[in-house]
mmCIF file of C-alpha atoms in Angstrom:
data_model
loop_
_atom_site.group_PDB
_atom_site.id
_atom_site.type_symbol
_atom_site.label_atom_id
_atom_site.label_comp_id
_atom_site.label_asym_id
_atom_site.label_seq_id
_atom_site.Cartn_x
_atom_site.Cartn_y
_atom_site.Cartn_z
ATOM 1 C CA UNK S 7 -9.572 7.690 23.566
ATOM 2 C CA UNK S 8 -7.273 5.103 22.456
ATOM 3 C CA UNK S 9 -4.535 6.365 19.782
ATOM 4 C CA UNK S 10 -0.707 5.714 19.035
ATOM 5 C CA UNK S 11 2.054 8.773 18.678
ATOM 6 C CA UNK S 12 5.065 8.839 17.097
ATOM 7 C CA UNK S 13 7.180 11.493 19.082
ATOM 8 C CA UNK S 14 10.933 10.784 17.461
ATOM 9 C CA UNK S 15 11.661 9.270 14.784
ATOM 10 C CA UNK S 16 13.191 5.714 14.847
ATOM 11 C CA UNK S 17 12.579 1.358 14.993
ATOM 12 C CA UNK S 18 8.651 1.288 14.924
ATOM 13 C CA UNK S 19 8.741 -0.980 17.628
ATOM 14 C CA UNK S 20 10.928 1.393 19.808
ATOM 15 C CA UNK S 21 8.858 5.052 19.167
ATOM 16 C CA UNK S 22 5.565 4.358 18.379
ATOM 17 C CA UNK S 23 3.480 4.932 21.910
ATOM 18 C CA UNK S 24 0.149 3.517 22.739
ATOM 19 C CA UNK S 25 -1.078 6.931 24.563
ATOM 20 C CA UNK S 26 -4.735 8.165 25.878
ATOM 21 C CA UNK S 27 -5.458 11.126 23.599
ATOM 22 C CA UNK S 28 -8.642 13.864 23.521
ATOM 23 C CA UNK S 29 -11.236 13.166 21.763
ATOM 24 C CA UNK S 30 -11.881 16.124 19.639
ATOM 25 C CA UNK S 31 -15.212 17.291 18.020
ATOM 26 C CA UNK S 32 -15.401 18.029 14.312
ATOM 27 C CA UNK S 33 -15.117 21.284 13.374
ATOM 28 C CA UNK S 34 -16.984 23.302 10.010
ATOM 29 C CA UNK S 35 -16.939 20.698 7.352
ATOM 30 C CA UNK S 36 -15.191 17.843 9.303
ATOM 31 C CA UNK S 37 -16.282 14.249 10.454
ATOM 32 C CA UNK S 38 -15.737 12.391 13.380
ATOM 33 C CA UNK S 39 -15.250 8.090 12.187
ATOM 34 C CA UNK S 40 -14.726 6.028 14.842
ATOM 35 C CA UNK S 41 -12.743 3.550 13.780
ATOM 36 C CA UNK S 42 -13.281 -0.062 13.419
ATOM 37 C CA UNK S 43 -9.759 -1.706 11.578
ATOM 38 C CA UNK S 44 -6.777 -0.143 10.049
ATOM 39 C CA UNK S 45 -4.263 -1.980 8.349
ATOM 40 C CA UNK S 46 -0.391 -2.072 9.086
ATOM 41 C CA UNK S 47 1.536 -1.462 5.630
ATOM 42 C CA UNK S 48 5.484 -0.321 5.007
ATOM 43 C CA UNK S 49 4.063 2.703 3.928
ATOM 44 C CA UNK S 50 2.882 3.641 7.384
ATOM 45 C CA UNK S 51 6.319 1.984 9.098
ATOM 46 C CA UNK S 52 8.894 4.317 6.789
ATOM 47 C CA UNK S 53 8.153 7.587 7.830
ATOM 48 C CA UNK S 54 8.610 6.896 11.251
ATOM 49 C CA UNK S 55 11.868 5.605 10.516
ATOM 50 C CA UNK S 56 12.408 9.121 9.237
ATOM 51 C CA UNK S 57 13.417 7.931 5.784
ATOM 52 C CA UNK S 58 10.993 11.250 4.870
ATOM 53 C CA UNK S 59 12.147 13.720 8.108
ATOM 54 C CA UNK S 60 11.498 16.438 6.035
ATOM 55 C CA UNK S 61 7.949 15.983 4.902
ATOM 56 C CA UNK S 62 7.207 14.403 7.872
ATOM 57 C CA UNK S 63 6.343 16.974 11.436
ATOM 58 C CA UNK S 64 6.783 15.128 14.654
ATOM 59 C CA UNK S 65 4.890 14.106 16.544
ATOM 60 C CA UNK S 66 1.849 12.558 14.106
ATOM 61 C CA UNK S 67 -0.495 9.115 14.447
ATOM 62 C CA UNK S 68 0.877 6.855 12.152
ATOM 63 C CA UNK S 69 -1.700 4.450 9.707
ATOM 64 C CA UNK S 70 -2.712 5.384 6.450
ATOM 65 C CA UNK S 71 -5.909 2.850 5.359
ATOM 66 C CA UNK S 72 -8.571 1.576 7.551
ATOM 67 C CA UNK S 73 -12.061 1.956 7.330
ATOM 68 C CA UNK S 74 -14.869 3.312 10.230
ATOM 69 C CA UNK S 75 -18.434 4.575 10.872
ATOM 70 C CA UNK S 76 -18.952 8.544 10.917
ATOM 71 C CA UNK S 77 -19.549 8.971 14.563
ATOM 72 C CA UNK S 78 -20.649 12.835 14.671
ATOM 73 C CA UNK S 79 -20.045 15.640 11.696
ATOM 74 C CA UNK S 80 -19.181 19.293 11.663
ATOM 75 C CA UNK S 81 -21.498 21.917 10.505
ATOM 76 C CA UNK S 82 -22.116 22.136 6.716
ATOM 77 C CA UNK S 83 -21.806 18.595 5.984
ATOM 78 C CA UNK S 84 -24.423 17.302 3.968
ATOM 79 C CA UNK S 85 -22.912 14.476 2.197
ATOM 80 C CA UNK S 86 -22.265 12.285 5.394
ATOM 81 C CA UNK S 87 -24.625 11.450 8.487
ATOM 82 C CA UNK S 88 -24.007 8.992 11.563
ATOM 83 C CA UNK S 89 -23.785 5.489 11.049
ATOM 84 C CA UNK S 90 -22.058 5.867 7.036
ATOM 85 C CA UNK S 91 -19.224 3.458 6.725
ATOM 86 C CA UNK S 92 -16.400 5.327 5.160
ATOM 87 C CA UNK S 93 -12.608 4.939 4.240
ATOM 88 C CA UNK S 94 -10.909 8.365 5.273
ATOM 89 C CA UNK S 95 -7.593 8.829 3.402
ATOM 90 C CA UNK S 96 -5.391 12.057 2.984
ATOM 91 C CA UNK S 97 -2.923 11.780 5.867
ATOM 92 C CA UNK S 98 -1.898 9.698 8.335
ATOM 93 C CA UNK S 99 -3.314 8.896 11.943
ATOM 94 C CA UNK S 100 -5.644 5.535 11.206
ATOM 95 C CA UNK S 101 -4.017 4.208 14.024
ATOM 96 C CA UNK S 102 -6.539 5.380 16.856
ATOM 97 C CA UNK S 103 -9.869 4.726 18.193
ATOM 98 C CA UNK S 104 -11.433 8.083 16.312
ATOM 99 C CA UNK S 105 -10.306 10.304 14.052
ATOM 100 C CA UNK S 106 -11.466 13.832 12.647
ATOM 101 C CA UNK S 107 -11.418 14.106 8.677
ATOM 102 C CA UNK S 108 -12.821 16.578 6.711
ATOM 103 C CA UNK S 109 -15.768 15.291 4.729
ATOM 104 C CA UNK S 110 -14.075 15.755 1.575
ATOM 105 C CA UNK S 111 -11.723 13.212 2.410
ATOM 106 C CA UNK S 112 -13.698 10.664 3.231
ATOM 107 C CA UNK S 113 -15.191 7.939 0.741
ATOM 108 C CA UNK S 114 -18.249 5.526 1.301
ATOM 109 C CA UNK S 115 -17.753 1.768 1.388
ATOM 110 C CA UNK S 116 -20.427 -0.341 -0.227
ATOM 111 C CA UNK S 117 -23.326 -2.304 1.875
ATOM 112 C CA UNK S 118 -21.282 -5.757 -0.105
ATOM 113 C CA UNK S 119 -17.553 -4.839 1.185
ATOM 114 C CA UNK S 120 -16.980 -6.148 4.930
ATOM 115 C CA UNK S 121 -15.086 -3.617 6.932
ATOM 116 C CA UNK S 122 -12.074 -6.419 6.112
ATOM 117 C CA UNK S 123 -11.990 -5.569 3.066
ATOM 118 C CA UNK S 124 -12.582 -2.536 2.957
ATOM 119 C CA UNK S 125 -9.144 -1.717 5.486
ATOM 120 C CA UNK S 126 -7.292 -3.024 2.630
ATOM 121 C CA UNK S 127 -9.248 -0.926 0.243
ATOM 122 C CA UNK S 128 -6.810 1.510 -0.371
ATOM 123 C CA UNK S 129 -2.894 1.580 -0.458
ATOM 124 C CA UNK S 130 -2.667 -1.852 -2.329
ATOM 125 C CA UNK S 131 -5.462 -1.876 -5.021
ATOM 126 C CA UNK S 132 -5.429 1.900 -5.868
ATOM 127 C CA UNK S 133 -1.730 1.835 -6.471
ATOM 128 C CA UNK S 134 -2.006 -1.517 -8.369
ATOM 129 C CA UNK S 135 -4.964 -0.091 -10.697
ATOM 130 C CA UNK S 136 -2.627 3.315 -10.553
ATOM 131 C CA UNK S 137 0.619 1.247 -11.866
ATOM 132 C CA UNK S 138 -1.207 -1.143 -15.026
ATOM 133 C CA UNK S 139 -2.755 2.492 -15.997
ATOM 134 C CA UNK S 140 0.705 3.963 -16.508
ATOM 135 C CA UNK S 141 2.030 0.453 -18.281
ATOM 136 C CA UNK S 142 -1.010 0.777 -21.071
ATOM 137 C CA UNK S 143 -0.016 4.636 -21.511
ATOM 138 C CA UNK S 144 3.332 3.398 -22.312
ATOM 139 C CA UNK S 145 2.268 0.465 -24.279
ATOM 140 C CA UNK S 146 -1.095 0.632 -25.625
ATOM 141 C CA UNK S 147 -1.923 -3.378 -25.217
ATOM 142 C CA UNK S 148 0.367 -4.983 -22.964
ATOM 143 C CA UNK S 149 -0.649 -8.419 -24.958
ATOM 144 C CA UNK S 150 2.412 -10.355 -25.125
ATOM 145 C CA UNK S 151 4.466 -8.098 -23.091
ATOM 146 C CA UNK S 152 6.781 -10.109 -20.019
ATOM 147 C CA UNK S 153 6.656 -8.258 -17.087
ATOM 148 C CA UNK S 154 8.636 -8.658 -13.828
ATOM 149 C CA UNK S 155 6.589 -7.922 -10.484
ATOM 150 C CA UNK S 156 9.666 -7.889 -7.595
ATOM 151 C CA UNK S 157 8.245 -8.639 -4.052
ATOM 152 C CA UNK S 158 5.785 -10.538 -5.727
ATOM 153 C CA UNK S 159 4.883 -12.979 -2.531
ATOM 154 C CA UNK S 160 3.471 -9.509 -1.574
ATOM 155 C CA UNK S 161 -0.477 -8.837 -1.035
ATOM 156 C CA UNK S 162 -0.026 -6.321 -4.085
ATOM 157 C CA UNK S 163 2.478 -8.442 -5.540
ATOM 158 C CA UNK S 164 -0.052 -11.244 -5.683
ATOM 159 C CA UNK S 165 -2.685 -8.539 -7.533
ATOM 160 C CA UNK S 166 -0.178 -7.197 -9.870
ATOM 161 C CA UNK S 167 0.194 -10.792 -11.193
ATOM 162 C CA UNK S 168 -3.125 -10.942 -12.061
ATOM 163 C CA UNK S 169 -3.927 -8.136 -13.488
ATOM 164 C CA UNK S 170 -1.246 -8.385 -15.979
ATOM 165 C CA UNK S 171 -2.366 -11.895 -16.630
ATOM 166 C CA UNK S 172 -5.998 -10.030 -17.095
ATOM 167 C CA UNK S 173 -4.459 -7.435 -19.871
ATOM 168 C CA UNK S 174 -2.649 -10.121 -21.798
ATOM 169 C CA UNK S 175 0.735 -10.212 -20.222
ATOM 170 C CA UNK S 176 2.861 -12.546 -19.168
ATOM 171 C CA UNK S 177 3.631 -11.834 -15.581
ATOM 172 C CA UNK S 178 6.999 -12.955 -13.776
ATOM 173 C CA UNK S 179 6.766 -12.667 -10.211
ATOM 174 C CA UNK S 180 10.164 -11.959 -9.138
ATOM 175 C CA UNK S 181 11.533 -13.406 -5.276
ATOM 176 C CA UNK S 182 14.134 -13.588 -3.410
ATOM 177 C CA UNK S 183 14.132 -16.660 -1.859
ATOM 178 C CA UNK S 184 13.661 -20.374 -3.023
ATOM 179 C CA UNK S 185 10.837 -20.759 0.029
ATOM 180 C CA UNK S 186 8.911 -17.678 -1.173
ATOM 181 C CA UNK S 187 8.709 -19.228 -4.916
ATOM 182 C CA UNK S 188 7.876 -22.669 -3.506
ATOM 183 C CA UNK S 189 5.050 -20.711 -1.528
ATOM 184 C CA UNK S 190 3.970 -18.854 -4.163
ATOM 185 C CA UNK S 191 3.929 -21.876 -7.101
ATOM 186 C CA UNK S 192 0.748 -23.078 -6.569
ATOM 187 C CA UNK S 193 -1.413 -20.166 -6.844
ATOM 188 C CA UNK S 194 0.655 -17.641 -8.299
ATOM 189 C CA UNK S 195 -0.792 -16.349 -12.089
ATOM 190 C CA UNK S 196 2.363 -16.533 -14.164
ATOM 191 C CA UNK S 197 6.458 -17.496 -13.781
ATOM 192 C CA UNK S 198 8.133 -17.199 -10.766
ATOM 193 C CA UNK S 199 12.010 -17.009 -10.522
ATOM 194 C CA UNK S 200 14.631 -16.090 -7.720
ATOM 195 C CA UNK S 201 16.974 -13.269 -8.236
ATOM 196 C CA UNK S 202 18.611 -11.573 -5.840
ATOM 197 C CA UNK S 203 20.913 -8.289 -5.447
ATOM 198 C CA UNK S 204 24.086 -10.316 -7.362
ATOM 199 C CA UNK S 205 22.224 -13.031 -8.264
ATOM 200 C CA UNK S 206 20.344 -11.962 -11.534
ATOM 201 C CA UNK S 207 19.500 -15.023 -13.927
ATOM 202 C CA UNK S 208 21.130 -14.310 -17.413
ATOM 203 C CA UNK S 209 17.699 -15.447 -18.858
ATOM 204 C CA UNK S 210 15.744 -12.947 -18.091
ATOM 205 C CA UNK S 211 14.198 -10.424 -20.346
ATOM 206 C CA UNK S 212 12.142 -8.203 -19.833
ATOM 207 C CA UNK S 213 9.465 -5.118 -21.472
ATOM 208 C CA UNK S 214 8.839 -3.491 -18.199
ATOM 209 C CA UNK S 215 9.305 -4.168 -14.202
ATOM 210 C CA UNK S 216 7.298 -3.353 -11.504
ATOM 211 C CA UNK S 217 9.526 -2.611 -8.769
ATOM 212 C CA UNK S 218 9.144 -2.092 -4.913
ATOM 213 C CA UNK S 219 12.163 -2.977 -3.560
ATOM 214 C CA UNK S 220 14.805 -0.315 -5.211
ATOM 215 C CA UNK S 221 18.576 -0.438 -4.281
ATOM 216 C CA UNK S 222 21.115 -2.705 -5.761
ATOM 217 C CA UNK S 223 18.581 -5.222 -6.524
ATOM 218 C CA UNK S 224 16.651 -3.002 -8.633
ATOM 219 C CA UNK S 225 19.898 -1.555 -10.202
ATOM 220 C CA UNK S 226 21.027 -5.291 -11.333
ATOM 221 C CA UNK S 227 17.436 -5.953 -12.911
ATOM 222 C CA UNK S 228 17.868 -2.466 -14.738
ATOM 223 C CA UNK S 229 21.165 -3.102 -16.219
ATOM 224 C CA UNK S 230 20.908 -6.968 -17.136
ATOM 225 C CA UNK S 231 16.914 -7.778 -17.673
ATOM 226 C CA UNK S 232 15.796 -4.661 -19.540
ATOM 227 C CA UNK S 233 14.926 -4.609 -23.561
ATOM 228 C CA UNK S 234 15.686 -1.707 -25.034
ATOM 229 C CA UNK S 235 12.792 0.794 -25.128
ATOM 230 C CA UNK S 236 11.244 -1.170 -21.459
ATOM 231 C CA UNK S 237 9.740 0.605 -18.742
ATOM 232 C CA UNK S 238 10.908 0.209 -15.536
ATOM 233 C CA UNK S 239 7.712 1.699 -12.816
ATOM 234 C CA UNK S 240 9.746 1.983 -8.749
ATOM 235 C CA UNK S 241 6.329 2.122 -6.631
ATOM 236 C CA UNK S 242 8.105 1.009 -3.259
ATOM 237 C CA UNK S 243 11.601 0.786 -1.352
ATOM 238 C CA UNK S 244 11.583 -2.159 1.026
ATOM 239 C CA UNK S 245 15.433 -2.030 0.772
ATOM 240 C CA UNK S 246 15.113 1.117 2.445
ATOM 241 C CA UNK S 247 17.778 2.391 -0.652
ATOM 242 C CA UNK S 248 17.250 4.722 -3.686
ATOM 243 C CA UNK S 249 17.658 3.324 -7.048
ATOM 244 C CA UNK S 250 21.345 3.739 -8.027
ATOM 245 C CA UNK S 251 21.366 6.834 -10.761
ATOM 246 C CA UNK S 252 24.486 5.229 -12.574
ATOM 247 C CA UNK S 253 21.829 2.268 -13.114
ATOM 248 C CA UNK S 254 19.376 4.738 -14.731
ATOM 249 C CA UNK S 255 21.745 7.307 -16.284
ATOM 250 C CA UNK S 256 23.774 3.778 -18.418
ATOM 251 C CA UNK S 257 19.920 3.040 -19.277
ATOM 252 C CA UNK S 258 18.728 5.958 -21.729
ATOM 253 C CA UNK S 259 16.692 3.026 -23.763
ATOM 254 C CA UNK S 260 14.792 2.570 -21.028
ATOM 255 C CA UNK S 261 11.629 4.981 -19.359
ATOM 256 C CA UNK S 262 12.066 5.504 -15.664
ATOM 257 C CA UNK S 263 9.391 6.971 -13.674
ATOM 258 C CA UNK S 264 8.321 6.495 -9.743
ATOM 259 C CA UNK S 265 4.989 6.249 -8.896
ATOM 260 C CA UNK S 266 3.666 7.602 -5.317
ATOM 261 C CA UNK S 267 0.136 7.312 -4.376
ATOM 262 C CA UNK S 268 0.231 10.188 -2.207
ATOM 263 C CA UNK S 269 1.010 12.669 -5.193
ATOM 264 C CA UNK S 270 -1.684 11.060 -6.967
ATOM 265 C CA UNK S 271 -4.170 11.157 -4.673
ATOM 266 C CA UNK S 272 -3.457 14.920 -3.674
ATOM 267 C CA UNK S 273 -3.397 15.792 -7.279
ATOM 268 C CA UNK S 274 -6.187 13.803 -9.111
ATOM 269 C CA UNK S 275 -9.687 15.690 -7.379
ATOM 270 C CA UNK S 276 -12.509 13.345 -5.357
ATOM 271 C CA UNK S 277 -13.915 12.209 -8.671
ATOM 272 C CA UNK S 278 -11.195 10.188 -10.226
ATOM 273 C CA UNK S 279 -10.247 8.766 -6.658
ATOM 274 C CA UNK S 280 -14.075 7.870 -6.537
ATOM 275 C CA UNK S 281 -14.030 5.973 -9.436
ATOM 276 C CA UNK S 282 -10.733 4.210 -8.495
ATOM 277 C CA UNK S 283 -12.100 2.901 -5.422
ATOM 278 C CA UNK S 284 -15.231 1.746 -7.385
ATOM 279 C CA UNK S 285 -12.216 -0.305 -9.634
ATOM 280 C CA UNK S 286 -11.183 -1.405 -6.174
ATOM 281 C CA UNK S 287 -14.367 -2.538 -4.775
ATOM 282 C CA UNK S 288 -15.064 -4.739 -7.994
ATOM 283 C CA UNK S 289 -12.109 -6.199 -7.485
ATOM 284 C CA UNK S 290 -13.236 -7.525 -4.122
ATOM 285 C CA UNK S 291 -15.980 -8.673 -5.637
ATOM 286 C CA UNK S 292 -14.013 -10.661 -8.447
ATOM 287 C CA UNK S 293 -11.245 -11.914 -6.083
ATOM 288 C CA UNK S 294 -8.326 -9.541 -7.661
ATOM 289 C CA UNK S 295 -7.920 -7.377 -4.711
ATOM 290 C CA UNK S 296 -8.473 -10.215 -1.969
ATOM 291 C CA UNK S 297 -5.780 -10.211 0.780
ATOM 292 C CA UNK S 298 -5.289 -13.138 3.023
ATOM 293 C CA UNK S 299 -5.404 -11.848 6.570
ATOM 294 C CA UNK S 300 -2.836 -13.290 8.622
ATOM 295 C CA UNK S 301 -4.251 -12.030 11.700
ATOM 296 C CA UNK S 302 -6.222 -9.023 14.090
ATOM 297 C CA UNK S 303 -4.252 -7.317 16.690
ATOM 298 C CA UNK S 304 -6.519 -5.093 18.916
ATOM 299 C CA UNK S 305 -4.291 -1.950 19.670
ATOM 300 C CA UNK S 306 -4.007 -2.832 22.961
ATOM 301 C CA UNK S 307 -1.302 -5.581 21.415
ATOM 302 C CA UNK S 308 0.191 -2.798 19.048
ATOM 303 C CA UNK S 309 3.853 -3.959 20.456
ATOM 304 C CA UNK S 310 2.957 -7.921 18.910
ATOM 305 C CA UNK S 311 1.600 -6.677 15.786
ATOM 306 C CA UNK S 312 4.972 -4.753 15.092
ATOM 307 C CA UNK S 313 6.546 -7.849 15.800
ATOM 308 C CA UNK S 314 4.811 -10.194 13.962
ATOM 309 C CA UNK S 315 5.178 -7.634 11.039
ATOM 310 C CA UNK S 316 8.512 -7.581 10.490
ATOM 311 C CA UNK S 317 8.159 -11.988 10.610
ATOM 312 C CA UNK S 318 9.865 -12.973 7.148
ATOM 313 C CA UNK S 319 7.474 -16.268 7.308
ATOM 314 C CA UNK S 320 4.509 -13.870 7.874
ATOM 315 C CA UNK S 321 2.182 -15.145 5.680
ATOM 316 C CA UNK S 322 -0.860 -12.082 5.255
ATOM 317 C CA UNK S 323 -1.804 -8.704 6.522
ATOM 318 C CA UNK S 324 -1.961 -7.468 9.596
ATOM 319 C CA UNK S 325 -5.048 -5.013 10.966
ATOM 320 C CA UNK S 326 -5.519 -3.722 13.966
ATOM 321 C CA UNK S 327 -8.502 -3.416 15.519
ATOM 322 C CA UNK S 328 -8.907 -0.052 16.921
ATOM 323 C CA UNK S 329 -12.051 -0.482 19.211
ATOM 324 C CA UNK S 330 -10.033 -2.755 21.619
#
């Protein structure tokens, strides 16, 4: 079969192999999915940077959300049969034409999500519903509340706007660039400004940030936008940088915590992951969790889809389609 391998750690581009791998049967309480599309996020680009070498044991199939049809199953499942659409999460290795799960770890789609949709199911919505859960535990109602999104010309970016918006906030969708704010002004739910590592308006204000970026940039925005008693939520590192501690240690006014899907996800039990992709699905449905697809790469073209991925004027996400 078709898969990808990651056999060092290093640029994406350089170490990930497209490689003919054996197609293994399921064992006692496994699946089989083949594989239909799997979507390219940071999330599955950092570890093989080895920015987490030492949870991380080479060599592994990178991809973390995609969706597929159970092809064959393992003795004693009962809960899945041939031909169920499913999103199998857990642990890497989306990025291949079948993969083996165990059943437990696998989570049905709904007859009115396309397989689209459903590949971007996952990462982005769960952490987004995972994120406004931990702002109403530290605020009750956020009506009222301003709250800076960074990266917000992100997919989740773009869904963390409007759920604020939905809860009563005012959102502030924070960019880096003029031509990201222009893009972003005439859909974007809420204000959009430009800051930038040294470049933090004296204006702002803030009652809590969202923050996926970390490094200086987040640093700045802790020590100059922060009220006292704000929350300030790290979700991501596109900077590839930790949050300065001498930020957070000259901020004891302010709550810091870092939330991981992963840790959730291992931690929470199938029901409360169930009933977070049923939050996800509805938001399909609504338009809240709707990505704009900039294009499908079969995997065949893995090499292009890298490229195009690390395009600052990419405009969408990128799946792969892993049949081709």
């Amino acid at each position: 079969m078709r898969s990808t391998l990651v056999s060092q750690f290093g640029d994406p581009r350089q170490v990930i192999a497209l490689v003919d791998a054996e197609r293994v049967p399921p064992g006692p309480g496994e699946v089989e999915v083949a594989l239909s599309f799997s979507a390219i996020n940071p999330s599955d680009l950092i570890p093989v940077t080895g920015a987490y070498s030492a949870r991380t044991t080479l060599p592994f199939v990178p991809g973390f959300e995609g969706v597929g049809t159970i092809a064959r199953v393992g003795t004693g499942v009962e809960t899945l049969k041939p031909g169920d659409r499913v999103i199998p999460i857990g642990a890497s290795g989306l990025w291949q034409e079948y993969l083996v799960r165990p059943a437990e770890w696998c989570f049905a789609v709904p007859d009115d999500v396309d397989d689209r949709q459903a590949a971007t199911s996952y990462v982005n919505p769960l952490t987004a519903i995972r994120l406004i859960e931990a702002l109403r535990a530290h605020f009750g109602s956020m009506a009222g509340r301003r709250i800076g999104v960074t990266a917000a010309g992100s997919a989740i970016g773009g869904m963390l706007m409007k759920l604020l918006a939905g809860e009563g906030a005012r959102p502030v969708g924070i960019v880096r660039s003029e031509r990201s704010a222009v893009r972003l002004a005439s859909d974007a739910v809420g204000e959009i400004v430009v800051a930038d590592a040294g470049h933090v308006p004296s204006t702002l204000a803030f009652d809590a940030i969202l923050d996926a970026v970390g490094g200086r940039f987040a640093g700045d925005l802790i020590g100059q936008t922060l009220l006292p008693g704000a929350a300030f939520i790290q979700y991501g590192a596109l900077s590839g940088v930790p949050v300065p501690i001498p930020a957070i240690q000259a901020r004891p006014d302010v709550r810091f915590s870092f939330l991981w899907l992963r840790t959730w996800v291992h931690a929470a039990g199938r029901q409360a992951i169930e009933e977070a992709f049923a939050q996800s699905f509805a938001g399909f449905r609504s338009g809240i969790f709707s990505s704009r697809i900039a294009l499908i790469y079969p995997l065949s073209r893995l090499d292009e889809a890298l490229a195009h991925q690390e395009d600052p004027h990419r405009d969408g996400k990128l799946l792969i389609d892993t049949r081709c």
